[in-house]
Coordinates of C-alpha atoms in Angstrom, one line a residue:
X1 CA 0.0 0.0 0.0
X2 CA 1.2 3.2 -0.7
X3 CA -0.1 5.7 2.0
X4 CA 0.6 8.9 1.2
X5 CA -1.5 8.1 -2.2
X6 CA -4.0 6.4 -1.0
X7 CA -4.9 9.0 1.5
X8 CA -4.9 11.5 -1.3
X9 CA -7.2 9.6 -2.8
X10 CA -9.6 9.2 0.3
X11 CA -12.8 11.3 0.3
X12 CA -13.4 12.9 4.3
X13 CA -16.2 10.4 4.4
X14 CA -13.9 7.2 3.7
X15 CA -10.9 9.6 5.9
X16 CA -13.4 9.6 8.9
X17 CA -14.6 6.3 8.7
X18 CA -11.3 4.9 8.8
X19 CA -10.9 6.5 12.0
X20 CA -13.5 4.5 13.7
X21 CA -14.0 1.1 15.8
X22 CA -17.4 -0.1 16.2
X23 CA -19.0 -2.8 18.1
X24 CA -22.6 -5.0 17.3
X25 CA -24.3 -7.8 18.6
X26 CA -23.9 -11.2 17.8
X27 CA -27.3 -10.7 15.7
X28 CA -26.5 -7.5 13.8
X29 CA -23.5 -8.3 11.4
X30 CA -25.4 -7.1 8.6
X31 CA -25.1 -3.5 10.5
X32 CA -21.6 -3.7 10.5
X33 CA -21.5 -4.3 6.8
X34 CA -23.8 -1.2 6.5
X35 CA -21.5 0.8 8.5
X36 CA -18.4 -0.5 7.0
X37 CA -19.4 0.0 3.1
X38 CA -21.3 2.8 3.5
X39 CA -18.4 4.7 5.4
X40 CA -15.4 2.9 5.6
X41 CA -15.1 1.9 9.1
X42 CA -11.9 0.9 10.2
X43 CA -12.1 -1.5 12.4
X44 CA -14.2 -3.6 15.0
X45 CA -14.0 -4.5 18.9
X46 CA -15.2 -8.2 18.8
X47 CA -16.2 -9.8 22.0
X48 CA -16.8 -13.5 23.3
X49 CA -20.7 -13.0 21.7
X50 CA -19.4 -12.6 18.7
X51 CA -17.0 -15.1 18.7
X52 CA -17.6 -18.1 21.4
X53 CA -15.5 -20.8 19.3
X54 CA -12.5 -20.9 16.8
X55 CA -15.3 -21.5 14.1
X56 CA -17.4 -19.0 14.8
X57 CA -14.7 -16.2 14.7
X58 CA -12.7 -17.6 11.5
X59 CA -16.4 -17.7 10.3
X60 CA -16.9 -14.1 11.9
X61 CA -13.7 -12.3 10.9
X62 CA -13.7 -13.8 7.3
X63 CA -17.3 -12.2 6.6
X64 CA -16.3 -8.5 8.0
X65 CA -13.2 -8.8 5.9
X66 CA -15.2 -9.9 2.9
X67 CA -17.0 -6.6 3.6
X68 CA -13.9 -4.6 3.4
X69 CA -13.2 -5.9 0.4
X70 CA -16.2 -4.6 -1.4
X71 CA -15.4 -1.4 -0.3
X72 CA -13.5 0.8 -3.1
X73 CA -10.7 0.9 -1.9
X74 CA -10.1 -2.6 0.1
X75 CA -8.4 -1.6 3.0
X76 CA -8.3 -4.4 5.5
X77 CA -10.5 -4.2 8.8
X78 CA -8.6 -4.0 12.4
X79 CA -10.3 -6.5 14.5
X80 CA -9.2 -6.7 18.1
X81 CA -9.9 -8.1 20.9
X82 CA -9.8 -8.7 25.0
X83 CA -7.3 -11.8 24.8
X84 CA -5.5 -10.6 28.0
X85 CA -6.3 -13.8 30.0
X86 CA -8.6 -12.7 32.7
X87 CA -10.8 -11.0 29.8
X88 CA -11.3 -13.8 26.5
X89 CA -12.8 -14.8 23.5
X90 CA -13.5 -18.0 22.1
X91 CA -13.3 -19.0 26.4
X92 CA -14.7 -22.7 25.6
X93 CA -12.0 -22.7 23.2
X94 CA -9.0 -21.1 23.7
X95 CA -6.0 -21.2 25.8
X96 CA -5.9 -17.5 27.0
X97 CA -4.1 -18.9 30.3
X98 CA -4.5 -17.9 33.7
X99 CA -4.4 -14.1 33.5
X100 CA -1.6 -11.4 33.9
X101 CA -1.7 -11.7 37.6
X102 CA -0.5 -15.4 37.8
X103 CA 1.8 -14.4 35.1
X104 CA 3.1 -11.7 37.8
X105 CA 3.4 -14.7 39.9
X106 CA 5.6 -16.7 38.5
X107 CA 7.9 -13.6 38.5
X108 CA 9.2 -14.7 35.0
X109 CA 9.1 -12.9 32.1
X110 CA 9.4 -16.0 29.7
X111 CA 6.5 -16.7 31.2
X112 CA 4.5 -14.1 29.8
X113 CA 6.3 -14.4 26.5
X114 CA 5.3 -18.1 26.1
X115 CA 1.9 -17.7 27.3
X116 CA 1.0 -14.4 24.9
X117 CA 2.7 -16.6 22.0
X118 CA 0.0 -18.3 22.5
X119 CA -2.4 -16.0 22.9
X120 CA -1.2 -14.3 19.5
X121 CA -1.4 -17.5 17.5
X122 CA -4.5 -18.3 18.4
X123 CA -6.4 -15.4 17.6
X124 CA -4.0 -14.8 14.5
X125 CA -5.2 -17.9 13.4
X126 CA -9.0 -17.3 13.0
X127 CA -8.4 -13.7 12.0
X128 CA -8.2 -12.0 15.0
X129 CA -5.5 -9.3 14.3
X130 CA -5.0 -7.1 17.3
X131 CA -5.2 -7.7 20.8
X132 CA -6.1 -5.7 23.1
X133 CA -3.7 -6.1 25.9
X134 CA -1.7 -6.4 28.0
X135 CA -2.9 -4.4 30.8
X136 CA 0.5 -2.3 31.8
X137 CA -1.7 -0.9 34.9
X138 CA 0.1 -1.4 38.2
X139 CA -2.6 -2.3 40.6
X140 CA -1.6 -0.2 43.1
X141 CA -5.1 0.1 45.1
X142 CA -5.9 -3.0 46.9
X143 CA -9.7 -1.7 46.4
X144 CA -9.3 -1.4 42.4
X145 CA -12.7 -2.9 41.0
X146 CA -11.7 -3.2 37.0
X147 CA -7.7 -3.7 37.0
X148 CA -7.3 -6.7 40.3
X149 CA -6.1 -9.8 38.4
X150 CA -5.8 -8.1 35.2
X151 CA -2.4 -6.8 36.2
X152 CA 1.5 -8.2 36.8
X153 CA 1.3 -7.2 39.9
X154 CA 1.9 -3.6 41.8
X155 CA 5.3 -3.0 41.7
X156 CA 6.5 -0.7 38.3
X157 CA 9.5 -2.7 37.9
X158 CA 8.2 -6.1 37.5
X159 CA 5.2 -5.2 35.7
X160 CA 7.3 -3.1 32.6
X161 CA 9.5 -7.0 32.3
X162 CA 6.2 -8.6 32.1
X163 CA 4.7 -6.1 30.0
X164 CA 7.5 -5.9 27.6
X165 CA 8.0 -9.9 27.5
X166 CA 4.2 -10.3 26.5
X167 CA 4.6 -7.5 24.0
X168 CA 7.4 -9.3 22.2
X169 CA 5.4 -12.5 22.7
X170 CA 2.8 -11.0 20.8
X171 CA 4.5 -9.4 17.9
X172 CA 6.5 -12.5 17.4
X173 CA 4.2 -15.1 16.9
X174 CA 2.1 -12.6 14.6
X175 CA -0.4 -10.3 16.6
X176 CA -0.4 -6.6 17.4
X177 CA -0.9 -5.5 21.1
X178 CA -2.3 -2.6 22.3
X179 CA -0.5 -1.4 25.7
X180 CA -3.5 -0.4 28.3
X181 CA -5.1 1.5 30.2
X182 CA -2.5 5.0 29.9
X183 CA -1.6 6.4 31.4
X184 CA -2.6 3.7 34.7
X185 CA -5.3 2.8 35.8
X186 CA -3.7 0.7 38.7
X187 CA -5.1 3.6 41.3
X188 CA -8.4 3.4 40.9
X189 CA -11.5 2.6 43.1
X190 CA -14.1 3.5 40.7
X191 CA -14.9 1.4 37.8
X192 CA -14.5 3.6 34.1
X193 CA -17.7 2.0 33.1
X194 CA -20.0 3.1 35.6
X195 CA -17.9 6.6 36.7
X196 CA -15.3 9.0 35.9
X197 CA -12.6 7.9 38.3
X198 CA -9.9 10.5 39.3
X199 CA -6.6 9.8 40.3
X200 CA -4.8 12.2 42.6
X201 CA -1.1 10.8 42.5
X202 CA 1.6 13.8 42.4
X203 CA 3.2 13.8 38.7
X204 CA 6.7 12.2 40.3
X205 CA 4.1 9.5 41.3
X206 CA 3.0 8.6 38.3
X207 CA 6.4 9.2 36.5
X208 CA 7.6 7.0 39.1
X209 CA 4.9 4.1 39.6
X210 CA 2.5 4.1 36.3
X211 CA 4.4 5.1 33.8
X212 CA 7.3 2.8 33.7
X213 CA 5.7 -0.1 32.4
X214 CA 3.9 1.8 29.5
X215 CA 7.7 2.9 29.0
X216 CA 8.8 -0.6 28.7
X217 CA 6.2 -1.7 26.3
X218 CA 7.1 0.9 23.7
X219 CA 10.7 0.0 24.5
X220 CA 9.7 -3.5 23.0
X221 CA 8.1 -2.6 20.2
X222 CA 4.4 -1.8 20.6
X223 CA 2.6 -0.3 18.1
X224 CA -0.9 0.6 19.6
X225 CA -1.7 1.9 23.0
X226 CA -5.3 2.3 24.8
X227 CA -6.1 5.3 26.5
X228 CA -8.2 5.5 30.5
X229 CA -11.0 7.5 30.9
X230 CA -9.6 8.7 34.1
X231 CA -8.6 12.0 35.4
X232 CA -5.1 12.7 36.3
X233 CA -5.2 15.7 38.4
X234 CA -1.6 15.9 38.4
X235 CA -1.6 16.1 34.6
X236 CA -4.9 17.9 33.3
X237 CA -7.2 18.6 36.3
X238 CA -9.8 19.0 33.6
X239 CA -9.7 16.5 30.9
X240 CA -9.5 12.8 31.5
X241 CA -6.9 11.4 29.6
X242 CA -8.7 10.4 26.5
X243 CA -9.3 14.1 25.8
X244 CA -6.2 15.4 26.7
X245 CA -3.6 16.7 24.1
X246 CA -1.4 17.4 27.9
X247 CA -1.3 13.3 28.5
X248 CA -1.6 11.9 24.9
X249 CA 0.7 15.1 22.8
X250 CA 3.3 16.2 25.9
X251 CA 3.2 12.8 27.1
X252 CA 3.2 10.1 25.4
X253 CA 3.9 11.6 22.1
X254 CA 6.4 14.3 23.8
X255 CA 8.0 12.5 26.5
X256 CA 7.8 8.5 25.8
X257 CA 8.3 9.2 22.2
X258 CA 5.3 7.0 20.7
X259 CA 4.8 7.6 17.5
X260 CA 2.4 4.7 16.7
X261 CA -1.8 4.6 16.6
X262 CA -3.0 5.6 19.9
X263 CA -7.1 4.0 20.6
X264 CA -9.6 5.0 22.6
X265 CA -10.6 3.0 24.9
X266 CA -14.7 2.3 25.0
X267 CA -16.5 5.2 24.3
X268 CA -19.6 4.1 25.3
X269 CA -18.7 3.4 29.2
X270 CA -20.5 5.1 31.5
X271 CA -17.2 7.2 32.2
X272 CA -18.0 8.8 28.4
X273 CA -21.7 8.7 28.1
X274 CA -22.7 10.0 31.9
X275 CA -20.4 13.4 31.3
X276 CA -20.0 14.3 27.8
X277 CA -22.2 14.2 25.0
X278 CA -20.9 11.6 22.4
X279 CA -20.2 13.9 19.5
X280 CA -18.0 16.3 21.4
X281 CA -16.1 13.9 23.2
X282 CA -15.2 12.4 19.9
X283 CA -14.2 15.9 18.7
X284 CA -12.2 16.2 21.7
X285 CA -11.1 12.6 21.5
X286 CA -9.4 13.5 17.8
X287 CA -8.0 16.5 18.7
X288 CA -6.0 15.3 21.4
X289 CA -4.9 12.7 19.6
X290 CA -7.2 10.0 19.7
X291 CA -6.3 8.0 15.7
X292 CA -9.2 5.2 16.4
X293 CA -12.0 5.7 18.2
X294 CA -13.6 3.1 19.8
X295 CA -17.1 2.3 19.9
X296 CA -17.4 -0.9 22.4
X297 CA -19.6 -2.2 25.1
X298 CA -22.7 -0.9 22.8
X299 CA -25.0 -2.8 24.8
X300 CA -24.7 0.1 27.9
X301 CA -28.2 1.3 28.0
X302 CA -28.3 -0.7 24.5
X303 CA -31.6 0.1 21.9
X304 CA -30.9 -2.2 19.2
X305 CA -33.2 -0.6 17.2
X306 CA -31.0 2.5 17.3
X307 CA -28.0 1.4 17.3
X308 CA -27.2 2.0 13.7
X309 CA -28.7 5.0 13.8
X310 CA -26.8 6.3 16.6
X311 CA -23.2 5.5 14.9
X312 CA -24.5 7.2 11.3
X313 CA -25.0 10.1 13.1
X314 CA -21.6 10.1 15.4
X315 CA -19.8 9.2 12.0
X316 CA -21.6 12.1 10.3
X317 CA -21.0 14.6 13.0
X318 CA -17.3 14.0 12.8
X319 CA -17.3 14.0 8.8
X320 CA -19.3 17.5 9.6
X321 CA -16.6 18.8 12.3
X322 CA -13.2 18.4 10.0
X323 CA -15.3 19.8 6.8
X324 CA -16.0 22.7 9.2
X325 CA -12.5 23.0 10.7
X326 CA -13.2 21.9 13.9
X327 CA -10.8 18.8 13.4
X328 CA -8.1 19.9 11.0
X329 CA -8.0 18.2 7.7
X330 CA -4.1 17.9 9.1
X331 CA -4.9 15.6 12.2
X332 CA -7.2 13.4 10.3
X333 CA -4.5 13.0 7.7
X334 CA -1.9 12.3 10.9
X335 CA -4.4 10.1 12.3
X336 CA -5.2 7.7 9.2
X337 CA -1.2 7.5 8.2
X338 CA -1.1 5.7 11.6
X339 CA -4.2 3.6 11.0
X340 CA -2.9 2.7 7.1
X341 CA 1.1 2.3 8.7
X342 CA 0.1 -0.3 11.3
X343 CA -2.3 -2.1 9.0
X344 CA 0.0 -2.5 6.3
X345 CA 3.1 -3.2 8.1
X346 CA 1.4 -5.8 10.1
X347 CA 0.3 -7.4 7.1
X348 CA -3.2 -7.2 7.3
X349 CA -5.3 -8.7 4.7
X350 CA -8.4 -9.3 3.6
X351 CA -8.3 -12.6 2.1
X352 CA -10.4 -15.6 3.7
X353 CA -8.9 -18.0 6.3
X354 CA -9.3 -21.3 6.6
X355 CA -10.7 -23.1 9.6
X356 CA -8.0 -24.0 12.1
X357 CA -7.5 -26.8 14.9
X358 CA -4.7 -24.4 16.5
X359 CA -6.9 -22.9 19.3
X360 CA -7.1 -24.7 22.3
X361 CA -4.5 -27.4 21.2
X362 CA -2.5 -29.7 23.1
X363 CA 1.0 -28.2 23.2
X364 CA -1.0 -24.7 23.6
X365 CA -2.6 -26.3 27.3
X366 CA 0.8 -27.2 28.2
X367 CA 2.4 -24.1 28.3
X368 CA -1.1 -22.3 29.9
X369 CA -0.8 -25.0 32.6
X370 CA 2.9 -24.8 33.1
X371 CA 2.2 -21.1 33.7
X372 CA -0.6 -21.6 36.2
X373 CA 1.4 -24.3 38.3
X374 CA 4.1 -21.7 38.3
X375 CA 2.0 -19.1 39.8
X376 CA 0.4 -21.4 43.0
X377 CA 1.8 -19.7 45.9
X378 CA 1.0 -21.0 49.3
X379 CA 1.2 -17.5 50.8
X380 CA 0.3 -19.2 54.7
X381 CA 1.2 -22.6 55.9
X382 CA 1.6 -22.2 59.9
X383 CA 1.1 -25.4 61.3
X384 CA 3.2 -26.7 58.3
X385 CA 1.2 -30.5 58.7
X386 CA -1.7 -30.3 56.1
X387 CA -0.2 -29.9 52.5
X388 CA 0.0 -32.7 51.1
X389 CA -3.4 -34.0 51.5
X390 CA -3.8 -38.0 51.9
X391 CA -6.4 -38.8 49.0
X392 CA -7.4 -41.7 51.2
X393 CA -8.2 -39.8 54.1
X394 CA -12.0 -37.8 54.5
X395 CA -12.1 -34.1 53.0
X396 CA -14.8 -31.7 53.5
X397 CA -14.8 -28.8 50.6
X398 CA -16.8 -25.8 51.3
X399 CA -17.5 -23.2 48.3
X400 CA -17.8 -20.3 50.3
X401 CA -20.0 -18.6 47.1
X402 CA -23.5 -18.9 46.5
X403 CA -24.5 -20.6 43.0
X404 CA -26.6 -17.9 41.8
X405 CA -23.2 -15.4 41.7
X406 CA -21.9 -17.1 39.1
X407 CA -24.6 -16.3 36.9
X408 CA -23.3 -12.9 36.0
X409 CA -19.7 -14.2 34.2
X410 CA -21.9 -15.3 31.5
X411 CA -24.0 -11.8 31.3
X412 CA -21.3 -8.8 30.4
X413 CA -22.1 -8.3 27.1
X414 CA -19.6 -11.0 25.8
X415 CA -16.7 -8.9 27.4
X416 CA -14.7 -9.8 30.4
X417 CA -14.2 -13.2 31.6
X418 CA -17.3 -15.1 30.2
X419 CA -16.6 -18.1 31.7
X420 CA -19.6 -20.8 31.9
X421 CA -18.2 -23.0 34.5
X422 CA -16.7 -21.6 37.7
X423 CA -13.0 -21.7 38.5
X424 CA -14.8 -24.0 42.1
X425 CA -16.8 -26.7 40.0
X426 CA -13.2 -27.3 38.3
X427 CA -11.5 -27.4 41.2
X428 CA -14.1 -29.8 43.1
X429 CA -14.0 -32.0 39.9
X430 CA -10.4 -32.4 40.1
X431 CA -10.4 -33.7 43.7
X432 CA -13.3 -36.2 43.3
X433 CA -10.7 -37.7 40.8
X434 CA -8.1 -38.7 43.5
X435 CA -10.1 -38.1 46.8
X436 CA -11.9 -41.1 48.5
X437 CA -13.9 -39.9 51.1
X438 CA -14.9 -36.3 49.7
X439 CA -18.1 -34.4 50.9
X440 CA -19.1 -31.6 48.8
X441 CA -21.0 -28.9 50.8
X442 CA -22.5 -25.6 48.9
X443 CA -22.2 -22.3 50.4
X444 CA -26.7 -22.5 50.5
X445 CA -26.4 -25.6 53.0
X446 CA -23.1 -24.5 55.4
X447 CA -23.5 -25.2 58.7
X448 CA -20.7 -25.1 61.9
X449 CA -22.9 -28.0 63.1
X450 CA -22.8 -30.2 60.1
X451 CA -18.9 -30.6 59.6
X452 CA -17.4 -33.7 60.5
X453 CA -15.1 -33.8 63.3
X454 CA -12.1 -35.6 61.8
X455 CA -10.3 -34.5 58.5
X456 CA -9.1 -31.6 56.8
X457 CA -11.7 -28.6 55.7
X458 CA -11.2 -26.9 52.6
X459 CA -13.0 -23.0 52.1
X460 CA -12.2 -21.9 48.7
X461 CA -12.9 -18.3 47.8
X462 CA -13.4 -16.7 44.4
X463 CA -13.4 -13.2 42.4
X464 CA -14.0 -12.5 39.1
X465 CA -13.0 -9.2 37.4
X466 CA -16.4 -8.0 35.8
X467 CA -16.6 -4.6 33.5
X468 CA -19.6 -2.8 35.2
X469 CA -20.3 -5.2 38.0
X470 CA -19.1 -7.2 41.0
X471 CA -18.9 -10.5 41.7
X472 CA -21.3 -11.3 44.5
X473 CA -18.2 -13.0 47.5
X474 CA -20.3 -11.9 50.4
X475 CA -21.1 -14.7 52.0
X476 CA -17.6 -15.9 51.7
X477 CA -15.7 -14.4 54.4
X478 CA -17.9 -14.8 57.0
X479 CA -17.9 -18.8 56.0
X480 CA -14.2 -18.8 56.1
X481 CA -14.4 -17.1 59.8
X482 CA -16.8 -19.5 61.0
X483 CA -14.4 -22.4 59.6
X484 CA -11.7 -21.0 61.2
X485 CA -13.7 -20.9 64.5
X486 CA -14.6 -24.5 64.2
X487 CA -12.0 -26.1 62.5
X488 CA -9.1 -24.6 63.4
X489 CA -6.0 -26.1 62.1
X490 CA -7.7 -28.1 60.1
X491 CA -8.7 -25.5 57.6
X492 CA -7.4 -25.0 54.1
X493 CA -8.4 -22.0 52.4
X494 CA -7.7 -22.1 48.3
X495 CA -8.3 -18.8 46.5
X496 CA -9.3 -19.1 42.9
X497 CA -8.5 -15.3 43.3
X498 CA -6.3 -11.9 44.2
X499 CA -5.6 -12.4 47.4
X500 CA -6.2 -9.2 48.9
X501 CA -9.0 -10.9 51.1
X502 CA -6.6 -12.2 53.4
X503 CA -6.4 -8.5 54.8
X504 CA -10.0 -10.0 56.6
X505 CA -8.7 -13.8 57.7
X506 CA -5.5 -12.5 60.4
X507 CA -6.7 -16.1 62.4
X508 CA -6.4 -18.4 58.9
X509 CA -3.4 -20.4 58.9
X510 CA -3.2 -22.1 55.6
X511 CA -3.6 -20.1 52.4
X512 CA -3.0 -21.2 49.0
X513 CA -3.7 -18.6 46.1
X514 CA -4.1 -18.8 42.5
X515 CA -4.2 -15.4 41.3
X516 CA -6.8 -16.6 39.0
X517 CA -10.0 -18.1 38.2
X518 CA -9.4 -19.5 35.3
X519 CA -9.7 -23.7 35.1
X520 CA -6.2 -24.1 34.6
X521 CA -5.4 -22.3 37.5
X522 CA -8.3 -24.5 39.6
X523 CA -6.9 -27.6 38.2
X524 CA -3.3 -26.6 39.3
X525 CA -4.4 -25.5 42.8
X526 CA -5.8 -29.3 43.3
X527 CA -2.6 -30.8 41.7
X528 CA -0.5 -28.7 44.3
X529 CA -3.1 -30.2 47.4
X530 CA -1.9 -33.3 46.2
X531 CA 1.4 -33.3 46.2
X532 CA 1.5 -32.8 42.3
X533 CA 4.6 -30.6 42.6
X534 CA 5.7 -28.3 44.6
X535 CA 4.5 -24.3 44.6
X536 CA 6.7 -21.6 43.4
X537 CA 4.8 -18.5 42.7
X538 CA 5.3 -14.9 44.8
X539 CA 2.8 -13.0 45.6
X540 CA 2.8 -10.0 42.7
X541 CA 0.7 -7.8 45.0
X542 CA 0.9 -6.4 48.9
X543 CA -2.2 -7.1 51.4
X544 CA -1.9 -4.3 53.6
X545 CA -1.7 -5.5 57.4
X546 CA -0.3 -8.6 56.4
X547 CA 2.9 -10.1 56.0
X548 CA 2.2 -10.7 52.2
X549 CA 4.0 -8.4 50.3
X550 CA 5.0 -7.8 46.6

């Protein structure tokens, strides 16, 4: 492709359109082919709706290219996605691992760049071309409702080796990754899709603590980075960061040097659509330097009947704004030479792909397990007399979570973790393999009175990192306390988890953490209770008034 004449040869319509990423239901394809011949759309967010199997997204990706290909001019479509390990596609499928936090875990950046090698040929392989991760956030806030388990860890310098090692992960086994959520989002309380979060941290702060691993990442090679709809006082008291030329021009731009496509993060969370009206955030997205704006998460306060609608009008508003002057005809041109660069240099194409057998392989499960067992850390062990279990000796297991929490992970809209069966039933499953004598008691019939008096108790906790949500754990600590009460040393607690929840269990004495929900995480934490192998992982995060630090 030559650029510089091809973008002569764009119209503002096909200029504009370029600069957009939109996102549909599983049931309106044929509204992304309206929006993507009629105005050239760019590119597309594609979520675990859209794509719950390998088939279903080669199928998926090959149609929306097929539509790029009818377009005059035949540019290729950008199609990313939340591969990042705690968020997934294709989750009955794939391999995405057990998230960045276990990755953190391990404390080895080989690691991370074997487990996004994987994560890059897999979606590569059914046309997924850009991935939207890592997450470079240091989760610096114990009480951080979005980032948790999405992170390394807290600590700037391990998260920049991680992030730069699953960066080169990516780009050399043939994806794109897009560096998020910049400048940090690791200090956060409030969730960006229901608020505008603010972030208070002095600017050596956040030179200091956030902005090292975005730093790294670049180092490595990315070519894409995510902005936060957050507020950095410190930087622009103003303007959250997606609308500021201060933190995306003096910034990034200015100080890191980045000089490739910079996207929006969602424009439709609540962050966006509960303080600014949609057309002149995207005015003020563009001129500070937004190149791709992002359109997920559609189904926030979601009218399918006007949903297409809605984006020919956003679209037509922008087209309006740089014919009027109000975006330069100079920043669109700077935006779509980044946009055309990064597709063409990453080979983007719009020919069909063939099915593939590559996702969810066998030598793909062995390196996501081998990174889970690597992660187990048994973070308490006092009495120093439980782990191993005896498989012939009785064992009571307690899910300290209600069954009707779990119906949420399958309920976000096809973004976040989507996983159908809980990281527990796993878990369970893998000890009723081995285990003789198991009882199984759910959280809805727990009873003090009803636990046997002889044999080791297991309470295992879950969390689950939901965009817009929590995961309902409430009934979990105070199960764990009353455990503790009446079994004393015989209690095991196993966190499918973060395990910032031992800041609430000072009396538990045996504490074995995941850093992860995800089933080969579960099915490690069993192996380890065991005697499977032996744990290894360091906690990648601090619980504040305990001895577990990063």
């Amino acid at each position: 492709m030559n650029i510089e004449a091809t973008i002569q040869s764009m119209s503002v319509e096909e200029k504009v359109g370029q600069m957009f990423m939109l996102a549909f239901a599983a049931d309106q394809v044929d509204e992304a082919r309206i929006l993507m011949e009629e105005h050239l759309v760019g590119g597309a967010y594609i979520g675990d709706d859209n794509v719950p199997s390998a088939r279903a997204a080669v199928e998926l990706c090959n149609r929306l290219q097929g539509f790029a290909a009818n377009t005059r001019l035949g540019i290729p479509l950008l199609l990313g996605c939340d591969q990042e390990g705690t968020w997934s596609v294709m989750t009955a499928e794939s391999a995405m691992g057990p998230g960045n936090m276990a990755l953190g875990a391990t404390g080895d950046p080989q690691c991370a760049y074997d487990m996004y090698g994987v994560i890059a040929r897999e979606t590569a392989a059914v046309g997924l071309n850009v991935v939207l991760g890592p997450a470079a956030d240091c989760n610096s806030n114990p009480h951080n409702s979005i980032i948790g388990m999405r992170a390394f860890g807290e600590k700037p310098e391990l998260v920049a080796r991680m992030t730069a090692a699953a960066v080169r992960g990516l780009r050399d086994n043939g994806s794109v990754g897009a560096l998020k959520h910049f400048p940090g989002h690791g200090d956060t309380r409030l969730d960006s899709h229901r608020g505008l979060p603010t972030v208070t941290r002095h600017r050596d702060e956040l030179m200091a603590i956030d902005l090292p691993p975005f730093a790294a990442g670049i180092k490595a090679g990315a070519k894409i980075v995510m902005t936060s709809h957050i507020i950095f006082s410190a930087l622009d008291p103003e303007r959250p960061a997606t609308l500021s030329p201060l933190i995306l021009g003096d910034l990034l731009r200015g100080e890191l040097g980045f000089g490739g496509l910079i996207v929006s993060d969602s424009m439709n969370m609540h962050s966006m659509k509960r303080n600014y009206d949609p057309i002149d955030a995207a005015i003020q997205g563009f001129n500070a330097g937004v190149d791709l704006m992002m359109l997920a998460e559609e189904h926030y306060d979601h009218d399918a009947g006007q949903y297409l609608a809605n984006q020919r009008v956003l679209i037509r508003a922008i087209i309006g704004a740089v014919e009027d002057g109000v975006i330069s005809a100079e920043r669109v041109d700077d935006a779509l030479r980044r946009i055309l660069r990064l597709k063409r240099d990453a080979g983007f194409s719009t020919a069909p792909r063939p099915e593939t057998a590559i996702v969810g392989g066998d030598a793909h499960r062995a390196i996501e397990s081998r990174a889970a067992r690597r992660a187990i850390s048994v973070l308490r062990d006092r009495s120093g007399a439980l782990l191993p279990l005896d498989p012939e000796a009785p064992v009571t297991l307690v899910n300290t979570t209600k069954r009707g929490a779990y119906d949420v992970l399958t309920k976000t809209r096809g973004i976040g973790p989507n996983q159908a069966t809980p990281a527990f039933d796993v878990f369970a499953a893998s000890l009723c393999e081995r285990c003789s004598e198991l009882t199984l008691v759910p959280a809805e019939e727990f009873s003090v009175e009803a636990l046997p008096t002889a044999g080791a108790i297991i309470a295992v906790t879950e969390n689950y990192t939901l965009p817009g949500m929590d995961f309902d754990g409430s009934p979990q600590i105070e199960i764990v306390r009353s455990l503790q009460e009446a079994a004393g040393a015989r209690l095991i607690v196993v966190a499918l988890r973060d395990p910032y929840e031992l800041a609430n269990l000072p009396e538990t004495g045996t504490y074995i953490c995941s850093f992860s929900f995800r089933p080969c995480a579960a099915q490690a934490a069993a192996e380890l209770l065991l005697g499977g192998y032996d744990a290894s992982g360091r906690s990648p995060v601090s619980v504040p008034g305990t001895d577990v630090q990063a």
